[in-house]
Amino acid sequence: MFNRFIASLALFFTLVGCATHNTISDNQDSRLMLKGHDPVAYHTLGKPVPGQASIKAEYEGVTYRFMNEENRKRFSQTPDQYKPQYNGFCSNGMVYAIPLGGNHDNFRVINGRLFMFGGESSKKYFEMDLERNMKLADGYWNDEVKGGSARLQAWRRLAFKVPHYKTNRELAAEYEARQEIGRAHV
């Protein structure tokens, strides 16, 4: 009984300290954002560009890498303009208050904001109703997720789903139905 209590307590403290950013560990950078890709390049070049390990900046306790010194300076002047929304977690997941995923090569810049996605399907589903999904994701980020343990939040919302939750199968069916309607009107 005592061992189970100690194990539960250890698990709790491990999870409470879990990342609030979607980072990886890479050599000397233990909390590297965007898998080392330059956040400014998404805005200026419209594509993911690997940053150099020698050109980097720290912001909110995580490391960003840059392709050149000019991009590092731009980021350092206005980091909130360039950092990914929802600290790099999948934007479609945030519609359901689930901070998971987020891949450096699945993204979209919308109104100057960088949104990351776990895959092409997540991106398509988010784009089906941009205004609604951005509003939901922003609300859940600010009210439930921001500043907390991403793992605990994900587990909580996987167990206790938001009222509008849709499975990947349901989202795929909705996407396909919208495509059919679009093809019928052409």
CSV table of N, CA, C and O in Angstrom, one decimal, residues 16-85:
chain,number,residue,atom,x,y,z
A,16,VAL,N,3.4,16.9,-13.2
A,16,VAL,CA,3.1,18.4,-12.9
A,16,VAL,C,4.2,19.2,-13.5
A,16,VAL,O,4.0,20.3,-14.0
A,17,GLY,N,5.4,18.7,-13.5
A,17,GLY,CA,6.6,19.4,-14.1
A,17,GLY,C,6.7,19.2,-15.6
A,17,GLY,O,7.7,19.7,-16.1
A,18,CYS,N,5.8,18.6,-16.2
A,18,CYS,CA,6.0,18.3,-17.7
A,18,CYS,C,5.9,19.6,-18.5
A,18,CYS,O,5.3,20.6,-18.0
A,19,ALA,N,6.4,19.5,-19.6
A,19,ALA,CA,6.6,20.7,-20.5
A,19,ALA,C,5.3,21.5,-20.8
A,19,ALA,O,4.2,20.9,-20.9
A,20,THR,N,5.4,22.8,-20.8
A,20,THR,CA,4.3,23.6,-21.3
A,20,THR,C,4.5,24.1,-22.7
A,20,THR,O,3.7,24.8,-23.2
A,21,HIS,N,5.6,23.6,-23.3
A,21,HIS,CA,5.9,23.9,-24.7
A,21,HIS,C,6.2,22.6,-25.4
A,21,HIS,O,6.7,21.6,-24.8
A,22,ASN,N,5.9,22.5,-26.7
A,22,ASN,CA,6.2,21.4,-27.5
A,22,ASN,C,7.6,21.4,-28.0
A,22,ASN,O,8.0,22.0,-29.0
A,23,THR,N,8.5,20.8,-27.2
A,23,THR,CA,10.0,20.9,-27.4
A,23,THR,C,10.6,19.5,-27.6
A,23,THR,O,10.0,18.5,-27.3
A,24,ILE,N,11.8,19.5,-28.1
A,24,ILE,CA,12.6,18.3,-28.2
A,24,ILE,C,13.9,18.6,-27.5
A,24,ILE,O,14.3,19.8,-27.3
A,25,SER,N,14.7,17.6,-27.3
A,25,SER,CA,16.1,17.8,-26.8
A,25,SER,C,17.0,17.5,-27.9
A,25,SER,O,16.9,16.4,-28.6
A,26,ASP,N,18.0,18.4,-28.1
A,26,ASP,CA,18.9,18.2,-29.2
A,26,ASP,C,20.3,18.7,-28.8
A,26,ASP,O,20.5,19.9,-28.7
A,27,ASN,N,21.2,17.8,-28.4
A,27,ASN,CA,22.5,18.1,-28.0
A,27,ASN,C,22.5,19.1,-26.8
A,27,ASN,O,21.9,18.8,-25.8
A,28,GLN,N,23.0,20.3,-27.0
A,28,GLN,CA,23.1,21.2,-25.9
A,28,GLN,C,21.8,22.0,-25.6
A,28,GLN,O,21.7,22.6,-24.6
A,29,ASP,N,20.8,21.8,-26.5
A,29,ASP,CA,19.5,22.5,-26.3
A,29,ASP,C,18.5,21.5,-25.8
A,29,ASP,O,17.9,20.7,-26.6
A,30,SER,N,18.2,21.5,-24.5
A,30,SER,CA,17.3,20.5,-23.9
A,30,SER,C,15.8,20.8,-24.1
A,30,SER,O,15.0,20.0,-24.0
A,31,ARG,N,15.5,22.1,-24.5
A,31,ARG,CA,14.1,22.5,-24.7
A,31,ARG,C,14.1,23.3,-26.0
A,31,ARG,O,13.9,24.5,-26.0
A,32,LEU,N,14.2,22.6,-27.1
A,32,LEU,CA,14.3,23.2,-28.4
A,32,LEU,C,13.0,23.2,-29.1
A,32,LEU,O,12.3,22.2,-29.3
A,33,MET,N,12.6,24.4,-29.5
A,33,MET,CA,11.3,24.6,-30.2
A,33,MET,C,11.4,24.3,-31.7
A,33,MET,O,12.5,24.5,-32.3
A,34,LEU,N,10.3,23.9,-32.3
A,34,LEU,CA,10.1,23.7,-33.7
A,34,LEU,C,11.2,22.8,-34.3
A,34,LEU,O,11.6,22.9,-35.5
A,35,LYS,N,11.6,21.9,-33.5
A,35,LYS,CA,12.7,20.9,-33.9
A,35,LYS,C,13.9,21.6,-34.5
A,35,LYS,O,14.5,21.1,-35.5
A,36,GLY,N,14.1,22.8,-34.0
A,36,GLY,CA,15.3,23.6,-34.5
A,36,GLY,C,15.1,24.5,-35.7
A,36,GLY,O,16.0,25.1,-36.2
A,37,HIS,N,13.8,24.5,-36.2
A,37,HIS,CA,13.5,25.4,-37.4
A,37,HIS,C,13.3,26.8,-37.0
A,37,HIS,O,12.9,27.1,-35.9
A,38,ASP,N,13.7,27.7,-37.9
A,38,ASP,CA,13.7,29.1,-37.7
A,38,ASP,C,12.2,29.7,-37.7
A,38,ASP,O,11.5,29.6,-38.7
A,39,PRO,N,11.7,30.2,-36.5
A,39,PRO,CA,10.3,30.7,-36.5
A,39,PRO,C,10.1,31.9,-37.4
A,39,PRO,O,9.0,32.0,-37.9
A,40,VAL,N,11.1,32.7,-37.7
A,40,VAL,CA,10.9,33.9,-38.5
A,40,VAL,C,10.7,33.4,-40.0
A,40,VAL,O,9.9,34.0,-40.7
A,41,ALA,N,11.4,32.4,-40.4
A,41,ALA,CA,11.3,31.9,-41.8
A,41,ALA,C,9.9,31.5,-42.2
A,41,ALA,O,9.5,31.6,-43.3
A,42,TYR,N,9.1,30.9,-41.2
A,42,TYR,CA,7.8,30.6,-41.5
A,42,TYR,C,7.0,31.8,-42.0
A,42,TYR,O,6.2,31.7,-42.9
A,43,HIS,N,7.3,32.9,-41.4
A,43,HIS,CA,6.6,34.2,-41.8
A,43,HIS,C,7.1,34.8,-43.1
A,43,HIS,O,6.4,35.3,-43.9
A,44,THR,N,8.5,34.8,-43.2
A,44,THR,CA,9.1,35.6,-44.3
A,44,THR,C,9.3,34.7,-45.5
A,44,THR,O,9.2,35.3,-46.7
A,45,LEU,N,9.5,33.4,-45.4
A,45,LEU,CA,9.8,32.6,-46.6
A,45,LEU,C,8.6,31.6,-46.8
A,45,LEU,O,8.6,31.0,-47.9
A,46,GLY,N,7.7,31.5,-45.8
A,46,GLY,CA,6.6,30.6,-46.0
A,46,GLY,C,6.9,29.1,-46.0
A,46,GLY,O,6.1,28.3,-46.6
A,47,LYS,N,8.0,28.8,-45.4
A,47,LYS,CA,8.4,27.4,-45.3
A,47,LYS,C,9.3,27.1,-44.1
A,47,LYS,O,9.9,28.1,-43.6
A,48,PRO,N,9.4,25.9,-43.6
A,48,PRO,CA,10.3,25.6,-42.5
A,48,PRO,C,11.7,25.5,-43.0
A,48,PRO,O,12.0,24.9,-44.0
A,49,VAL,N,12.6,26.3,-42.3
A,49,VAL,CA,14.0,26.3,-42.6
A,49,VAL,C,14.8,26.0,-41.4
A,49,VAL,O,14.6,26.6,-40.3
A,50,PRO,N,15.7,25.0,-41.4
A,50,PRO,CA,16.4,24.6,-40.2
A,50,PRO,C,17.3,25.8,-39.8
A,50,PRO,O,17.9,26.5,-40.6
A,51,GLY,N,17.3,26.0,-38.5
A,51,GLY,CA,18.2,27.0,-37.9
A,51,GLY,C,19.5,26.4,-37.6
A,51,GLY,O,19.7,25.2,-37.6
A,52,GLN,N,20.5,27.3,-37.3
A,52,GLN,CA,21.8,26.9,-37.0
A,52,GLN,C,22.0,26.8,-35.5
A,52,GLN,O,21.5,27.7,-34.7
A,53,ALA,N,22.6,25.8,-35.0
A,53,ALA,CA,22.8,25.6,-33.5
A,53,ALA,C,23.6,26.8,-32.9
A,53,ALA,O,23.5,27.1,-31.7
A,54,SER,N,24.4,27.4,-33.8
A,54,SER,CA,25.2,28.6,-33.3
A,54,SER,C,24.5,29.9,-33.2
A,54,SER,O,25.0,30.9,-32.7
A,55,ILE,N,23.3,29.9,-33.9
A,55,ILE,CA,22.5,31.2,-33.9
A,55,ILE,C,21.2,30.9,-33.2
A,55,ILE,O,20.3,30.3,-33.8
A,56,LYS,N,21.0,31.3,-32.0
A,56,LYS,CA,19.8,31.0,-31.2
A,56,LYS,C,19.5,32.0,-30.2
A,56,LYS,O,20.2,33.0,-29.9
A,57,ALA,N,18.3,31.9,-29.7
A,57,ALA,CA,17.8,32.8,-28.6
A,57,ALA,C,16.9,32.0,-27.7
A,57,ALA,O,16.2,31.1,-28.1
A,58,GLU,N,16.9,32.5,-26.4
A,58,GLU,CA,16.0,31.9,-25.4
A,58,GLU,C,14.8,32.8,-25.2
A,58,GLU,O,14.9,34.0,-25.2
A,59,TYR,N,13.6,32.2,-25.1
A,59,TYR,CA,12.4,32.9,-24.8
A,59,TYR,C,11.5,32.0,-24.1
A,59,TYR,O,11.3,30.9,-24.5
A,60,GLU,N,10.9,32.5,-23.0
A,60,GLU,CA,10.0,31.7,-22.1
A,60,GLU,C,10.6,30.3,-21.7
A,60,GLU,O,9.9,29.3,-21.6
A,61,GLY,N,11.9,30.3,-21.5
A,61,GLY,CA,12.5,29.1,-21.0
A,61,GLY,C,12.8,28.0,-22.1
A,61,GLY,O,13.2,26.9,-21.8
A,62,VAL,N,12.6,28.4,-23.4
A,62,VAL,CA,12.9,27.4,-24.5
A,62,VAL,C,13.9,28.1,-25.5
A,62,VAL,O,14.0,29.3,-25.5
A,63,THR,N,14.5,27.3,-26.3
A,63,THR,CA,15.4,27.7,-27.3
A,63,THR,C,14.9,27.7,-28.7
A,63,THR,O,14.2,26.8,-29.1
A,64,TYR,N,15.1,28.8,-29.4
A,64,TYR,CA,14.8,28.9,-30.8
A,64,TYR,C,16.1,29.1,-31.6
A,64,TYR,O,17.0,29.8,-31.1
A,65,ARG,N,16.2,28.4,-32.7
A,65,ARG,CA,17.3,28.5,-33.6
A,65,ARG,C,16.9,29.3,-34.9
A,65,ARG,O,15.8,29.3,-35.3
A,66,PHE,N,17.9,29.9,-35.5
A,66,PHE,CA,17.7,30.8,-36.6
A,66,PHE,C,18.6,30.5,-37.8
A,66,PHE,O,19.8,30.1,-37.5
A,67,MET,N,18.2,30.7,-39.0
A,67,MET,CA,19.0,30.5,-40.2
A,67,MET,C,20.1,31.6,-40.3
A,67,MET,O,21.1,31.3,-41.0
A,68,ASN,N,19.9,32.8,-39.8
A,68,ASN,CA,20.8,33.8,-39.9
A,68,ASN,C,20.7,34.8,-38.7
A,68,ASN,O,19.7,34.8,-38.0
A,69,GLU,N,21.6,35.7,-38.5
A,69,GLU,CA,21.6,36.6,-37.4
A,69,GLU,C,20.5,37.6,-37.6
A,69,GLU,O,19.9,38.1,-36.6
A,70,GLU,N,20.1,38.0,-38.8
A,70,GLU,CA,19.0,39.0,-39.0
A,70,GLU,C,17.7,38.4,-38.4
A,70,GLU,O,17.0,39.1,-37.8
A,71,ASN,N,17.4,37.1,-38.7
A,71,ASN,CA,16.2,36.5,-38.2
A,71,ASN,C,16.2,36.5,-36.6
A,71,ASN,O,15.2,36.7,-36.0
A,72,ARG,N,17.4,36.2,-36.1
A,72,ARG,CA,17.5,36.1,-34.6
A,72,ARG,C,17.2,37.5,-34.0
A,72,ARG,O,16.5,37.6,-33.0
A,73,LYS,N,17.7,38.6,-34.6
A,73,LYS,CA,17.4,39.9,-34.2
A,73,LYS,C,16.0,40.3,-34.3
A,73,LYS,O,15.4,40.9,-33.4
A,74,ARG,N,15.3,39.9,-35.4
A,74,ARG,CA,13.9,40.2,-35.6
A,74,ARG,C,13.1,39.5,-34.5
A,74,ARG,O,12.2,40.1,-33.9
A,75,PHE,N,13.4,38.2,-34.2
A,75,PHE,CA,12.7,37.5,-33.2
A,75,PHE,C,12.9,38.1,-31.8
A,75,PHE,O,12.0,38.3,-31.1
A,76,SER,N,14.1,38.5,-31.5
A,76,SER,CA,14.5,39.0,-30.2
A,76,SER,C,13.8,40.3,-29.9
A,76,SER,O,13.4,40.7,-28.8
A,77,GLN,N,13.5,41.1,-31.0
A,77,GLN,CA,12.8,42.4,-30.9
A,77,GLN,C,11.3,42.2,-30.6
A,77,GLN,O,10.7,42.9,-29.8
A,78,THR,N,10.7,41.2,-31.2
A,78,THR,CA,9.2,41.0,-31.0
A,78,THR,C,9.0,39.5,-31.1
A,78,THR,O,8.4,39.0,-32.0
A,79,PRO,N,9.4,38.7,-30.0
A,79,PRO,CA,9.2,37.3,-30.1
A,79,PRO,C,7.8,36.8,-30.2
A,79,PRO,O,7.5,35.8,-30.8
A,80,ASP,N,6.9,37.5,-29.5
A,80,ASP,CA,5.5,37.1,-29.6
A,80,ASP,C,4.9,37.1,-31.0
A,80,ASP,O,3.9,36.4,-31.3
A,81,GLN,N,5.5,37.9,-31.9
A,81,GLN,CA,5.1,38.0,-33.3
A,81,GLN,C,5.4,36.8,-34.0
A,81,GLN,O,4.7,36.4,-35.0
A,82,TYR,N,6.5,36.1,-33.7
A,82,TYR,CA,7.0,35.0,-34.4
A,82,TYR,C,6.8,33.6,-33.8
A,82,TYR,O,6.9,32.6,-34.5
A,83,LYS,N,6.7,33.5,-32.5
A,83,LYS,CA,6.6,32.2,-31.8
A,83,LYS,C,5.3,31.5,-32.3
A,83,LYS,O,4.3,32.2,-32.6
A,84,PRO,N,5.3,30.2,-32.3
A,84,PRO,CA,4.1,29.5,-32.7
A,84,PRO,C,3.0,29.6,-31.6
A,84,PRO,O,3.3,29.7,-30.4
A,85,GLN,N,1.8,29.6,-32.1
A,85,GLN,CA,0.6,29.7,-31.2
A,85,GLN,C,0.6,28.4,-30.4
A,85,GLN,O,1.0,27.3,-30.8
